[in-house]
mmCIF file of N, CA and C in Angstrom:
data_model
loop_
_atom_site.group_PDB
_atom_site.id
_atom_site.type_symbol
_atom_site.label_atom_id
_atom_site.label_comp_id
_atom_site.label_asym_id
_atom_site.label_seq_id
_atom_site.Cartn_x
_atom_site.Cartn_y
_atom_site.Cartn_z
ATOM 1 N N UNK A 85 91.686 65.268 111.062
ATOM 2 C CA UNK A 85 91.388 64.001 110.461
ATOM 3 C C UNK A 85 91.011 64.267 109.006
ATOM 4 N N UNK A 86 91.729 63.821 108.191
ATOM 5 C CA UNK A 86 91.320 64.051 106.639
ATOM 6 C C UNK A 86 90.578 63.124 106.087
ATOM 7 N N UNK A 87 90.091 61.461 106.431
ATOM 8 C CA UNK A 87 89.275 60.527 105.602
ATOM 9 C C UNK A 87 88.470 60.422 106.845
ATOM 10 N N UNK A 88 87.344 59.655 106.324
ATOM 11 C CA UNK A 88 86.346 59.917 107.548
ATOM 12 C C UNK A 88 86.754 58.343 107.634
ATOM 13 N N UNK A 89 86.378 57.932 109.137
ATOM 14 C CA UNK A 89 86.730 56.753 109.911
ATOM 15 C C UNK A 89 85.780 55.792 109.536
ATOM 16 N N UNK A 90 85.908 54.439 109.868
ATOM 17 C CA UNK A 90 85.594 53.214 109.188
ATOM 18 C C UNK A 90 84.288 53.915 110.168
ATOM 19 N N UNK A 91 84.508 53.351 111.406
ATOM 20 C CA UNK A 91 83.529 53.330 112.823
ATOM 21 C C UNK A 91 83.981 53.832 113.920
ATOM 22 N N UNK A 92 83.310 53.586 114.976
ATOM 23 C CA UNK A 92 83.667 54.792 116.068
ATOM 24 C C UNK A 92 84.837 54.394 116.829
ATOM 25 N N UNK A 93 85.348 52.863 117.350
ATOM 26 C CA UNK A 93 86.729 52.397 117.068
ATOM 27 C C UNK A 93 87.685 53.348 115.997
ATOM 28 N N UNK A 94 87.909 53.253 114.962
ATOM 29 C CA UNK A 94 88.857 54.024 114.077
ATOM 30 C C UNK A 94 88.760 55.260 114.647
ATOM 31 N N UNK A 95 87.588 55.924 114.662
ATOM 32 C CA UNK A 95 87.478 57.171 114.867
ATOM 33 C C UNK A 95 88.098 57.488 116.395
ATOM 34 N N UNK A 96 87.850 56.618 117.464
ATOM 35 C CA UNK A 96 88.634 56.912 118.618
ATOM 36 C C UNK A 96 90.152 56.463 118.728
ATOM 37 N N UNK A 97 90.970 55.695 117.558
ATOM 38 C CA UNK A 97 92.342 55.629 117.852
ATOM 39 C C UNK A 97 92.871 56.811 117.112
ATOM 40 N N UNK A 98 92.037 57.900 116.841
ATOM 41 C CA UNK A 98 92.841 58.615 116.367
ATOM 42 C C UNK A 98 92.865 60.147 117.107
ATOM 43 N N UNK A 99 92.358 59.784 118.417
ATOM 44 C CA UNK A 99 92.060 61.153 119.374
ATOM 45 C C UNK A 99 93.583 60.745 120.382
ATOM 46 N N UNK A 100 93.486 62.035 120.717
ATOM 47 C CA UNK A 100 94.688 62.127 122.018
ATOM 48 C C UNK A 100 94.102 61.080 122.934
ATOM 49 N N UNK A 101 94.888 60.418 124.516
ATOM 50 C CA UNK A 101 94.863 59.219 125.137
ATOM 51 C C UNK A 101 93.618 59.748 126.154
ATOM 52 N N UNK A 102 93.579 60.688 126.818
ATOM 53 C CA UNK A 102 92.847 61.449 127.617
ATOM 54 C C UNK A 102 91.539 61.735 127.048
ATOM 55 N N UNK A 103 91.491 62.334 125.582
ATOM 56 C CA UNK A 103 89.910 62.222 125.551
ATOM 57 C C UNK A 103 89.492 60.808 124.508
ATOM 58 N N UNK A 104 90.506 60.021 123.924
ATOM 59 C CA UNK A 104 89.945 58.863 123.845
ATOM 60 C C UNK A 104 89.141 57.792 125.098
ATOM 61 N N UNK A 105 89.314 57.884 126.269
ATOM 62 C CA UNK A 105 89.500 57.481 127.500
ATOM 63 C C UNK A 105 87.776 58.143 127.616
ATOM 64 N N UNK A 106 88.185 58.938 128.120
ATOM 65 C CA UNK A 106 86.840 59.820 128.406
ATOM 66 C C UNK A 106 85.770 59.432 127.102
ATOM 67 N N UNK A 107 86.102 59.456 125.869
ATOM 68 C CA UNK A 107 84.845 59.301 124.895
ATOM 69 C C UNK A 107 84.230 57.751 124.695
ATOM 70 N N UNK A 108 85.407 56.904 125.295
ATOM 71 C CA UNK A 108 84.566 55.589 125.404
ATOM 72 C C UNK A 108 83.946 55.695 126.713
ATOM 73 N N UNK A 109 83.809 56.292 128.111
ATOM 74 C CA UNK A 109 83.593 56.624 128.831
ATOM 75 C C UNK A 109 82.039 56.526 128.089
ATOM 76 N N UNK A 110 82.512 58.484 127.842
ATOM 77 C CA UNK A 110 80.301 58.446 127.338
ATOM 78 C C UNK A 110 79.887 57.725 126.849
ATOM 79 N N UNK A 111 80.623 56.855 125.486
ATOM 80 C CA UNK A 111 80.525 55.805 124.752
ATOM 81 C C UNK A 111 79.425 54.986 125.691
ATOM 82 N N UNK A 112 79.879 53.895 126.493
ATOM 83 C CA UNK A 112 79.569 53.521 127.381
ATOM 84 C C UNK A 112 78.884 53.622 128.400
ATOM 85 N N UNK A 113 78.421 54.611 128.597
ATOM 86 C CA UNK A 113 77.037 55.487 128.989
ATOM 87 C C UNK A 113 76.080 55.391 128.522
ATOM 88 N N UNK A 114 76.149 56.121 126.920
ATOM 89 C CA UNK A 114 74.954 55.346 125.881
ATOM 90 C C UNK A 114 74.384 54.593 125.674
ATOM 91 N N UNK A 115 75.460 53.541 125.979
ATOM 92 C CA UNK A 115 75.192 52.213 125.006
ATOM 93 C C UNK A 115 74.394 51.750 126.484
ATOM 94 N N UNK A 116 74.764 51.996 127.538
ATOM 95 C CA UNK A 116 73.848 51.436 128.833
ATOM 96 C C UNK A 116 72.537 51.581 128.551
ATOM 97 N N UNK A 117 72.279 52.802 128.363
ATOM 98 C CA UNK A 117 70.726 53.527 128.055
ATOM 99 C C UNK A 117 70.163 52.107 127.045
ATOM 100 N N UNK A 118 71.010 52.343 126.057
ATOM 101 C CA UNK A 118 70.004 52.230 124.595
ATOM 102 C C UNK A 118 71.082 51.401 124.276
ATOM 103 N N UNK A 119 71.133 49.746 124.578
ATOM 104 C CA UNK A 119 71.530 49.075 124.483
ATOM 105 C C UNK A 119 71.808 48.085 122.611
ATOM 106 N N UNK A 120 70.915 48.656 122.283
ATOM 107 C CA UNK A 120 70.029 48.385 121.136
ATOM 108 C C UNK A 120 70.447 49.223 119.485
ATOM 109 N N UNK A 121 70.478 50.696 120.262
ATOM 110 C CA UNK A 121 71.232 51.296 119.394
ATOM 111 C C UNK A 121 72.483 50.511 117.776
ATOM 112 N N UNK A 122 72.175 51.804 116.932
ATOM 113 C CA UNK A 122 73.317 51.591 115.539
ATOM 114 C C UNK A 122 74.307 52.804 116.329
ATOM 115 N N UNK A 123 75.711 52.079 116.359
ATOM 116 C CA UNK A 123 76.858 53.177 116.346
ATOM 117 C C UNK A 123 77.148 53.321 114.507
ATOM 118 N N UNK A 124 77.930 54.567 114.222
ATOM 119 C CA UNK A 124 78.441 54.989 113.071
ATOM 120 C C UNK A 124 78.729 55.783 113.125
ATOM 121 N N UNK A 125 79.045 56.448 112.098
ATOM 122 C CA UNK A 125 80.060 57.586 111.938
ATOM 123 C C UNK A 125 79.110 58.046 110.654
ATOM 124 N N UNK A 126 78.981 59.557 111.897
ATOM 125 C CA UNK A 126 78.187 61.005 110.411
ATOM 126 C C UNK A 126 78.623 62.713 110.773
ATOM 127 N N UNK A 127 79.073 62.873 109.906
ATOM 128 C CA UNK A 127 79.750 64.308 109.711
ATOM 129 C C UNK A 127 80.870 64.019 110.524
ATOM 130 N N UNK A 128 81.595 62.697 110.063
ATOM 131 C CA UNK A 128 83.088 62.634 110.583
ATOM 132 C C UNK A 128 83.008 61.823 112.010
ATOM 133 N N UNK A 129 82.079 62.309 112.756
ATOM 134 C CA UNK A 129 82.408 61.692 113.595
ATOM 135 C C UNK A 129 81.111 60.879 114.317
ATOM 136 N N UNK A 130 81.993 60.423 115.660
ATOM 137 C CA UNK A 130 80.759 59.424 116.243
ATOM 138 C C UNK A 130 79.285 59.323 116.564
ATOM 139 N N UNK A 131 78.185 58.439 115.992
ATOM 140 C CA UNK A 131 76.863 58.687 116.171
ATOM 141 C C UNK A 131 76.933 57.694 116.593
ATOM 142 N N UNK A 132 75.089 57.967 117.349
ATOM 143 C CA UNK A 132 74.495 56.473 117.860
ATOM 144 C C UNK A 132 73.458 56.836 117.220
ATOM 145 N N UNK A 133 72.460 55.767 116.998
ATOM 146 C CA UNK A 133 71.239 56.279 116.269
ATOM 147 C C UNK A 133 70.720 55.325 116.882
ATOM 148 N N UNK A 134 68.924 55.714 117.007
ATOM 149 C CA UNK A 134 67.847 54.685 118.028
ATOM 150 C C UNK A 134 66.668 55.000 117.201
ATOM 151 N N UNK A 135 66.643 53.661 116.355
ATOM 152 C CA UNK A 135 65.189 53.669 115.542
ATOM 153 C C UNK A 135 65.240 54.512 113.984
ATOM 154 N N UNK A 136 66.577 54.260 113.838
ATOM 155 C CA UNK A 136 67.070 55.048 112.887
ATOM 156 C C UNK A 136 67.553 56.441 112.347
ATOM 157 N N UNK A 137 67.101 56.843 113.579
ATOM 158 C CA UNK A 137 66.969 58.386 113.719
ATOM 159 C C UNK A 137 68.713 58.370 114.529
ATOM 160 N N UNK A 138 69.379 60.085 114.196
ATOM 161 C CA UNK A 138 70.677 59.767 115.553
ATOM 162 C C UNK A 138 69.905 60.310 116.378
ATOM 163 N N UNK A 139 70.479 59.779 117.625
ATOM 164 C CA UNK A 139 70.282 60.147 118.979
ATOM 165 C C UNK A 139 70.986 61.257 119.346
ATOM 166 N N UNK A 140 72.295 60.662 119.790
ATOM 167 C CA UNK A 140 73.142 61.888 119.805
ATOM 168 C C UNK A 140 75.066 61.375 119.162
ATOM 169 N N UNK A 141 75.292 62.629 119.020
ATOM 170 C CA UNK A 141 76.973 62.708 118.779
ATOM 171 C C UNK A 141 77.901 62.533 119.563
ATOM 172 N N UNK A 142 78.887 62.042 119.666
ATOM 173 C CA UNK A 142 79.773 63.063 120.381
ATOM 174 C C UNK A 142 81.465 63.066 119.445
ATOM 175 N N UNK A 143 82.455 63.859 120.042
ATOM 176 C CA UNK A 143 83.465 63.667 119.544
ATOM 177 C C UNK A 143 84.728 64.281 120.106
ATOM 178 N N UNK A 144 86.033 64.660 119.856
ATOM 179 C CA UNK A 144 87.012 65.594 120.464
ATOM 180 C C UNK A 144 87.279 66.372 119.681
ATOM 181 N N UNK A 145 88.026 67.667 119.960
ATOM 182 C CA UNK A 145 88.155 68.907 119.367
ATOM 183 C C UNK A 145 89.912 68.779 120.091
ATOM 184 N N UNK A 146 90.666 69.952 120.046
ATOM 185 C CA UNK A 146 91.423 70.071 120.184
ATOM 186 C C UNK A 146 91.594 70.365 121.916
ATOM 187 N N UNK A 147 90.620 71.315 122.330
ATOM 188 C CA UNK A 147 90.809 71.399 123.872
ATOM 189 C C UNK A 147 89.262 70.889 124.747
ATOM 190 N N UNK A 148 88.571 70.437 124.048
ATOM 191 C CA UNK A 148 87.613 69.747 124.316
ATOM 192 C C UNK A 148 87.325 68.170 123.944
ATOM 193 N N UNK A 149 85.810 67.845 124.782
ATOM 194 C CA UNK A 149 85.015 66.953 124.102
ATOM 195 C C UNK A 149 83.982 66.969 124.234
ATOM 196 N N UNK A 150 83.264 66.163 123.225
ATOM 197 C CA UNK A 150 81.598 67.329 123.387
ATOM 198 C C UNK A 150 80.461 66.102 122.943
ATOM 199 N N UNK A 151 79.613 66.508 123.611
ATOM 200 C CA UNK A 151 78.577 65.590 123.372
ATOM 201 C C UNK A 151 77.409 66.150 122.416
ATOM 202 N N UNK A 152 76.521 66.145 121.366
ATOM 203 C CA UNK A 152 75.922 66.772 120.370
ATOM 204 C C UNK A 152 74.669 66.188 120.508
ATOM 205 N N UNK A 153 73.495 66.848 120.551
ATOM 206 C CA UNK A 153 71.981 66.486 120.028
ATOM 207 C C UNK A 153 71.390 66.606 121.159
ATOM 208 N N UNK A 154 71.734 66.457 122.199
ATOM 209 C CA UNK A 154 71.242 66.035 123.717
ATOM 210 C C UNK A 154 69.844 67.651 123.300
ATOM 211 N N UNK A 155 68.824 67.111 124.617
ATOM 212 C CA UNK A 155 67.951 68.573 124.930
ATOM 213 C C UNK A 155 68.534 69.938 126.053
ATOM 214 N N UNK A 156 69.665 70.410 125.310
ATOM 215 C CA UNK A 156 70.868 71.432 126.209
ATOM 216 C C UNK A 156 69.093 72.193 126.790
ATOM 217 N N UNK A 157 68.475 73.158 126.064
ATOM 218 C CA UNK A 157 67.661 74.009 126.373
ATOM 219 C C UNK A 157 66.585 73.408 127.657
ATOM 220 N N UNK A 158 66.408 72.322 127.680
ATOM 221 C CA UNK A 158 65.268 71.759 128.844
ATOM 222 C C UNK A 158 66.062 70.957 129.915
ATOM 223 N N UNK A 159 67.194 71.002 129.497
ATOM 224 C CA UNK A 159 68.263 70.667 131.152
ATOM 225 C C UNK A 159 69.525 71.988 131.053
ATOM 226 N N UNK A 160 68.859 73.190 130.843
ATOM 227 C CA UNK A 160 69.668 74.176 131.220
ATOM 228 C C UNK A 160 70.693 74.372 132.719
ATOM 229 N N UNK A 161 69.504 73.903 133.615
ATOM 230 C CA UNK A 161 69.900 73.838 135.324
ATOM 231 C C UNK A 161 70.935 72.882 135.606
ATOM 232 N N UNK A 162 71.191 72.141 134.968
ATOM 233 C CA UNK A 162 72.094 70.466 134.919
ATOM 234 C C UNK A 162 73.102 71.141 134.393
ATOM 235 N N UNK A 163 73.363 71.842 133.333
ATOM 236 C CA UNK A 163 74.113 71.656 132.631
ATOM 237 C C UNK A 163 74.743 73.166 132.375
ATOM 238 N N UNK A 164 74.519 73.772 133.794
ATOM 239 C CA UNK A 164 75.046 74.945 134.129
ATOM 240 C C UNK A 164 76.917 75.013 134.754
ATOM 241 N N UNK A 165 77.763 73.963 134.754
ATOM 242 C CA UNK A 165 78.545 73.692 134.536
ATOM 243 C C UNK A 165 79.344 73.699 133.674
ATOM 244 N N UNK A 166 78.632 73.400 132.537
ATOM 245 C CA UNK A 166 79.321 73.098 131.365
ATOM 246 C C UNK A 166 79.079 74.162 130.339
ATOM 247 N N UNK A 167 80.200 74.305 129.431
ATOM 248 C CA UNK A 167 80.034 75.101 128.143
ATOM 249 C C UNK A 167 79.096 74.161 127.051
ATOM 250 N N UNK A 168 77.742 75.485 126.812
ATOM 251 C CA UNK A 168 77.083 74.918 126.116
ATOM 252 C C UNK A 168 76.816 75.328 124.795
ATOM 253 N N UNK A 169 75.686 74.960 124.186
ATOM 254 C CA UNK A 169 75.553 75.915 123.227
ATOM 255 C C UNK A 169 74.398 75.507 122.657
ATOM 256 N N UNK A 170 73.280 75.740 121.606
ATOM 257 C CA UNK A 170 72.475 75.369 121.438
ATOM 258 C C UNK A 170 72.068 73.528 121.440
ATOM 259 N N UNK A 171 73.191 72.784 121.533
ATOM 260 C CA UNK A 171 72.534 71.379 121.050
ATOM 261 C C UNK A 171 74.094 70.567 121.374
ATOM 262 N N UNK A 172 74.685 71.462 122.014
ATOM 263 C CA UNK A 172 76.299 70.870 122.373
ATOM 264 C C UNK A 172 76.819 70.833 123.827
ATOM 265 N N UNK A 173 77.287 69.976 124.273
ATOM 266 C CA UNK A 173 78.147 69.964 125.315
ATOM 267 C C UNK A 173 78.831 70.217 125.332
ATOM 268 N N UNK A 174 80.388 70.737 126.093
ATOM 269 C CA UNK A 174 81.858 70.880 126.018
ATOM 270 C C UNK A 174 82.044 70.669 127.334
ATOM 271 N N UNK A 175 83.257 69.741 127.298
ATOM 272 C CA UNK A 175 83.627 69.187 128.900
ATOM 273 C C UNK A 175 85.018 68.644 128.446
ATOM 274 N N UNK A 176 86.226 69.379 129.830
ATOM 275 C CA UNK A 176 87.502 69.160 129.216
ATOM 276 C C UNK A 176 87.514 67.314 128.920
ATOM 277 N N UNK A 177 88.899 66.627 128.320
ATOM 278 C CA UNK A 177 88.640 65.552 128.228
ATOM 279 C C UNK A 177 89.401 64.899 129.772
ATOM 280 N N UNK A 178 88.978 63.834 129.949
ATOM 281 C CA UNK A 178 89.037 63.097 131.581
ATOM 282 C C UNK A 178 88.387 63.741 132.655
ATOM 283 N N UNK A 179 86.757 64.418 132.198
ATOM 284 C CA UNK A 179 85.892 64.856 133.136
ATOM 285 C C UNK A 179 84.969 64.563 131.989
ATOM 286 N N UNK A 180 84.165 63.451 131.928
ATOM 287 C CA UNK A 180 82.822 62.890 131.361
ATOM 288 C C UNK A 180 81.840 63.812 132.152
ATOM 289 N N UNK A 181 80.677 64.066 131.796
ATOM 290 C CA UNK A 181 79.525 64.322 132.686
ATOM 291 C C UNK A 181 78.760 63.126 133.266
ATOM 292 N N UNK A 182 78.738 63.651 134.165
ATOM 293 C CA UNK A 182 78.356 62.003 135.094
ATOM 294 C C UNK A 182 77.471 60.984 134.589
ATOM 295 N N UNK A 183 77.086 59.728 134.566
ATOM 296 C CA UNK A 183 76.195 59.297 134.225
ATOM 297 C C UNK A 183 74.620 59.385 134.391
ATOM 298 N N UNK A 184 73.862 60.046 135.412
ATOM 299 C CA UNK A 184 73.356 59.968 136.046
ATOM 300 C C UNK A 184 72.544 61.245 134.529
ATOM 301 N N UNK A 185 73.695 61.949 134.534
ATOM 302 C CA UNK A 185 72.815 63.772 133.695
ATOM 303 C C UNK A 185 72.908 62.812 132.211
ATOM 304 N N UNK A 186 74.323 62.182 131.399
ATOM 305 C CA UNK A 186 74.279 61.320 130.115
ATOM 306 C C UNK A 186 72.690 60.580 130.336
ATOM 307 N N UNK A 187 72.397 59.741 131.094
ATOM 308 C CA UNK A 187 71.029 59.107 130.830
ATOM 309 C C UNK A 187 69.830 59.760 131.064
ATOM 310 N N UNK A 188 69.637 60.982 131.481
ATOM 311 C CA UNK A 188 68.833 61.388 131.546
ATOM 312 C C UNK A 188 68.555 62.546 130.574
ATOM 313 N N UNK A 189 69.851 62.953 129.565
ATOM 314 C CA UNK A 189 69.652 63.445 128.270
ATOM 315 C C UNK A 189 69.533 62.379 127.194
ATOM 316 N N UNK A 190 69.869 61.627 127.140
ATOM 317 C CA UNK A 190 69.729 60.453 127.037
ATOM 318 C C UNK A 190 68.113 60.002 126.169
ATOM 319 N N UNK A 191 67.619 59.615 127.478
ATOM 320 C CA UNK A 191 66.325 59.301 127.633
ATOM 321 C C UNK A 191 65.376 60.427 127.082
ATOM 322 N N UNK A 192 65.669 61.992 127.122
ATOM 323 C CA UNK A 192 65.272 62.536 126.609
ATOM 324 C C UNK A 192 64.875 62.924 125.140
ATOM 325 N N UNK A 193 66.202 62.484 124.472
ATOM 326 C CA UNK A 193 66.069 62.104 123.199
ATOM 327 C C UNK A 193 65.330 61.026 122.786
ATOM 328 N N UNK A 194 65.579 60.186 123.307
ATOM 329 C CA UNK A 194 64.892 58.714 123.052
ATOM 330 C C UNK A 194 63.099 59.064 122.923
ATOM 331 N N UNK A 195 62.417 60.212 123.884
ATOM 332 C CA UNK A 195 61.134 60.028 123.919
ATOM 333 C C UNK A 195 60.877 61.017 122.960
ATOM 334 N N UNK A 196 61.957 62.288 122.632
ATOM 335 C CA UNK A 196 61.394 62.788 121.414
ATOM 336 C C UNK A 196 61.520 62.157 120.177
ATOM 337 N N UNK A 197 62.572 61.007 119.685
ATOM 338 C CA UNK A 197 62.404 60.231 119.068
ATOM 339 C C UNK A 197 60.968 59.587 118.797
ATOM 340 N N UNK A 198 60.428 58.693 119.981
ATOM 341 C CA UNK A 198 59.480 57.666 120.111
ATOM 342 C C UNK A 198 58.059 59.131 119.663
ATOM 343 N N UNK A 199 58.247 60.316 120.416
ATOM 344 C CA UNK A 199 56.930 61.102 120.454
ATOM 345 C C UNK A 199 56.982 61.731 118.695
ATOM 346 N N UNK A 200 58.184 61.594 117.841
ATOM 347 C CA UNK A 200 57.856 62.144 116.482
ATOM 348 C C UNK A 200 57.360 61.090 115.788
ATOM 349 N N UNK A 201 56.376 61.362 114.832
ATOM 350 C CA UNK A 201 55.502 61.370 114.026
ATOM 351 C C UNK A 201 55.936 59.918 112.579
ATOM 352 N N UNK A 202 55.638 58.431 113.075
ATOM 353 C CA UNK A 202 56.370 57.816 112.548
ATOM 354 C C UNK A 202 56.533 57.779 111.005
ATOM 355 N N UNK A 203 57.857 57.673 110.790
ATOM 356 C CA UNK A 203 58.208 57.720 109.245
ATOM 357 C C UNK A 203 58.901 59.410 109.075
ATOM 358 N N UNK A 204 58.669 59.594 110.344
ATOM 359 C CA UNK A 204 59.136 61.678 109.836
ATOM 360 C C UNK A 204 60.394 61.747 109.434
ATOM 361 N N UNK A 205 61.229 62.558 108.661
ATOM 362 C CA UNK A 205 62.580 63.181 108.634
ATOM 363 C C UNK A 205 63.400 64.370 109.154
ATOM 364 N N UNK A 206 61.939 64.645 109.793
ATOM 365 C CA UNK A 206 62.308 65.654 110.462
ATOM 366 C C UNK A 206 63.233 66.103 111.053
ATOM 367 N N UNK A 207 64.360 67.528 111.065
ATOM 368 C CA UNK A 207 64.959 67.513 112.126
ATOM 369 C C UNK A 207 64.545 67.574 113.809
ATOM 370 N N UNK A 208 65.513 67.529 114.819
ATOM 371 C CA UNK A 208 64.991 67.709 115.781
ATOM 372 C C UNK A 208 65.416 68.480 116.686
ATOM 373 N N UNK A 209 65.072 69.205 116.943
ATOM 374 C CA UNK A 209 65.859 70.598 117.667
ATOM 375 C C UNK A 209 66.049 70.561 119.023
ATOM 376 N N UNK A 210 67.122 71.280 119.592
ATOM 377 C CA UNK A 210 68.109 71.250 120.360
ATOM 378 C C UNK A 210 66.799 71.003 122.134
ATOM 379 N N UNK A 211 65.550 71.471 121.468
ATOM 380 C CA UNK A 211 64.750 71.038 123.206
ATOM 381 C C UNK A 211 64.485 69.550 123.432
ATOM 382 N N UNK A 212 64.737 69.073 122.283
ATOM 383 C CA UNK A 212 64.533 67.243 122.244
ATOM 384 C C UNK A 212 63.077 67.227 121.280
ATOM 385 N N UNK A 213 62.335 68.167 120.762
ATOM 386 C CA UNK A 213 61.300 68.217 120.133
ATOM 387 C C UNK A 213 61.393 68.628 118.648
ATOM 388 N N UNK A 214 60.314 68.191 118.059
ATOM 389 C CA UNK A 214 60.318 68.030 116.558
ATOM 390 C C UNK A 214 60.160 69.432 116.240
ATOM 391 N N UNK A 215 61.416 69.869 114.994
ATOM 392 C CA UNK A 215 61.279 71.548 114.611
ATOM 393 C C UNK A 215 60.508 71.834 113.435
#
């Protein structure tokens, strides 16, 4: 992708059919949680942000799709399935991670959100806690 996308629409007609499919999938996961949420687009690709802060990412790669920000390190056991990495998901595309693990990383973010320090800029590191 060479121009960055209007919004996360633009940004998903321009993925293959399979992980477009799947990324409104998580899409739609999110937005269950945190109904409330800003979608946009940062570092190219799809954000949600809750309270101004992002929540989490996600986007497609060439043999993936990946979900970004979640607390990978404090749902290690969950997410022993999946290729991880410090603050990333990878899951082929047309296998979402179920809803059940999305809202409950989810929610995790959301309370390290609510538990940082209001007005902070802080980043927030990959356990869901302020670094």
């Amino acid at each position: 992708m060479n121009t960055k996308p209007a919004d996360i629409d633009a940004y998903l007609s321009t993925v293959p059919d399979d992980a477009r499919a799947t990324l409104e999938e998580l899409r739609r996961m999110i937005i269950a949680v945190v109904p409330d949420a800003v979608e946009s687009i940062s570092y190219s690709i799809p954000t949600v942000k809750y309270r101004g802060r992002p929540l989490v990412y996600f986007g497609a790669a060439k043999n993936h799709c990946a979900l970004y920000g979640p607390a990978v390190v404090a749902h290690q056991d969950e997410l022993a399935a999946y290729d991880t990495s410090k603050g990333t998901i990878r899951f082929p595309p047309g296998e979402p991670p179920p809803e059940a693990l999305v809202t409950r990383l989810v929610n995790a973010r959301i309370a390290a959100i609510e538990a940082a320090a209001p007005g902070r800029k802080g980043r927030m590191s990959s356990a869901g806690t302020s670094a």
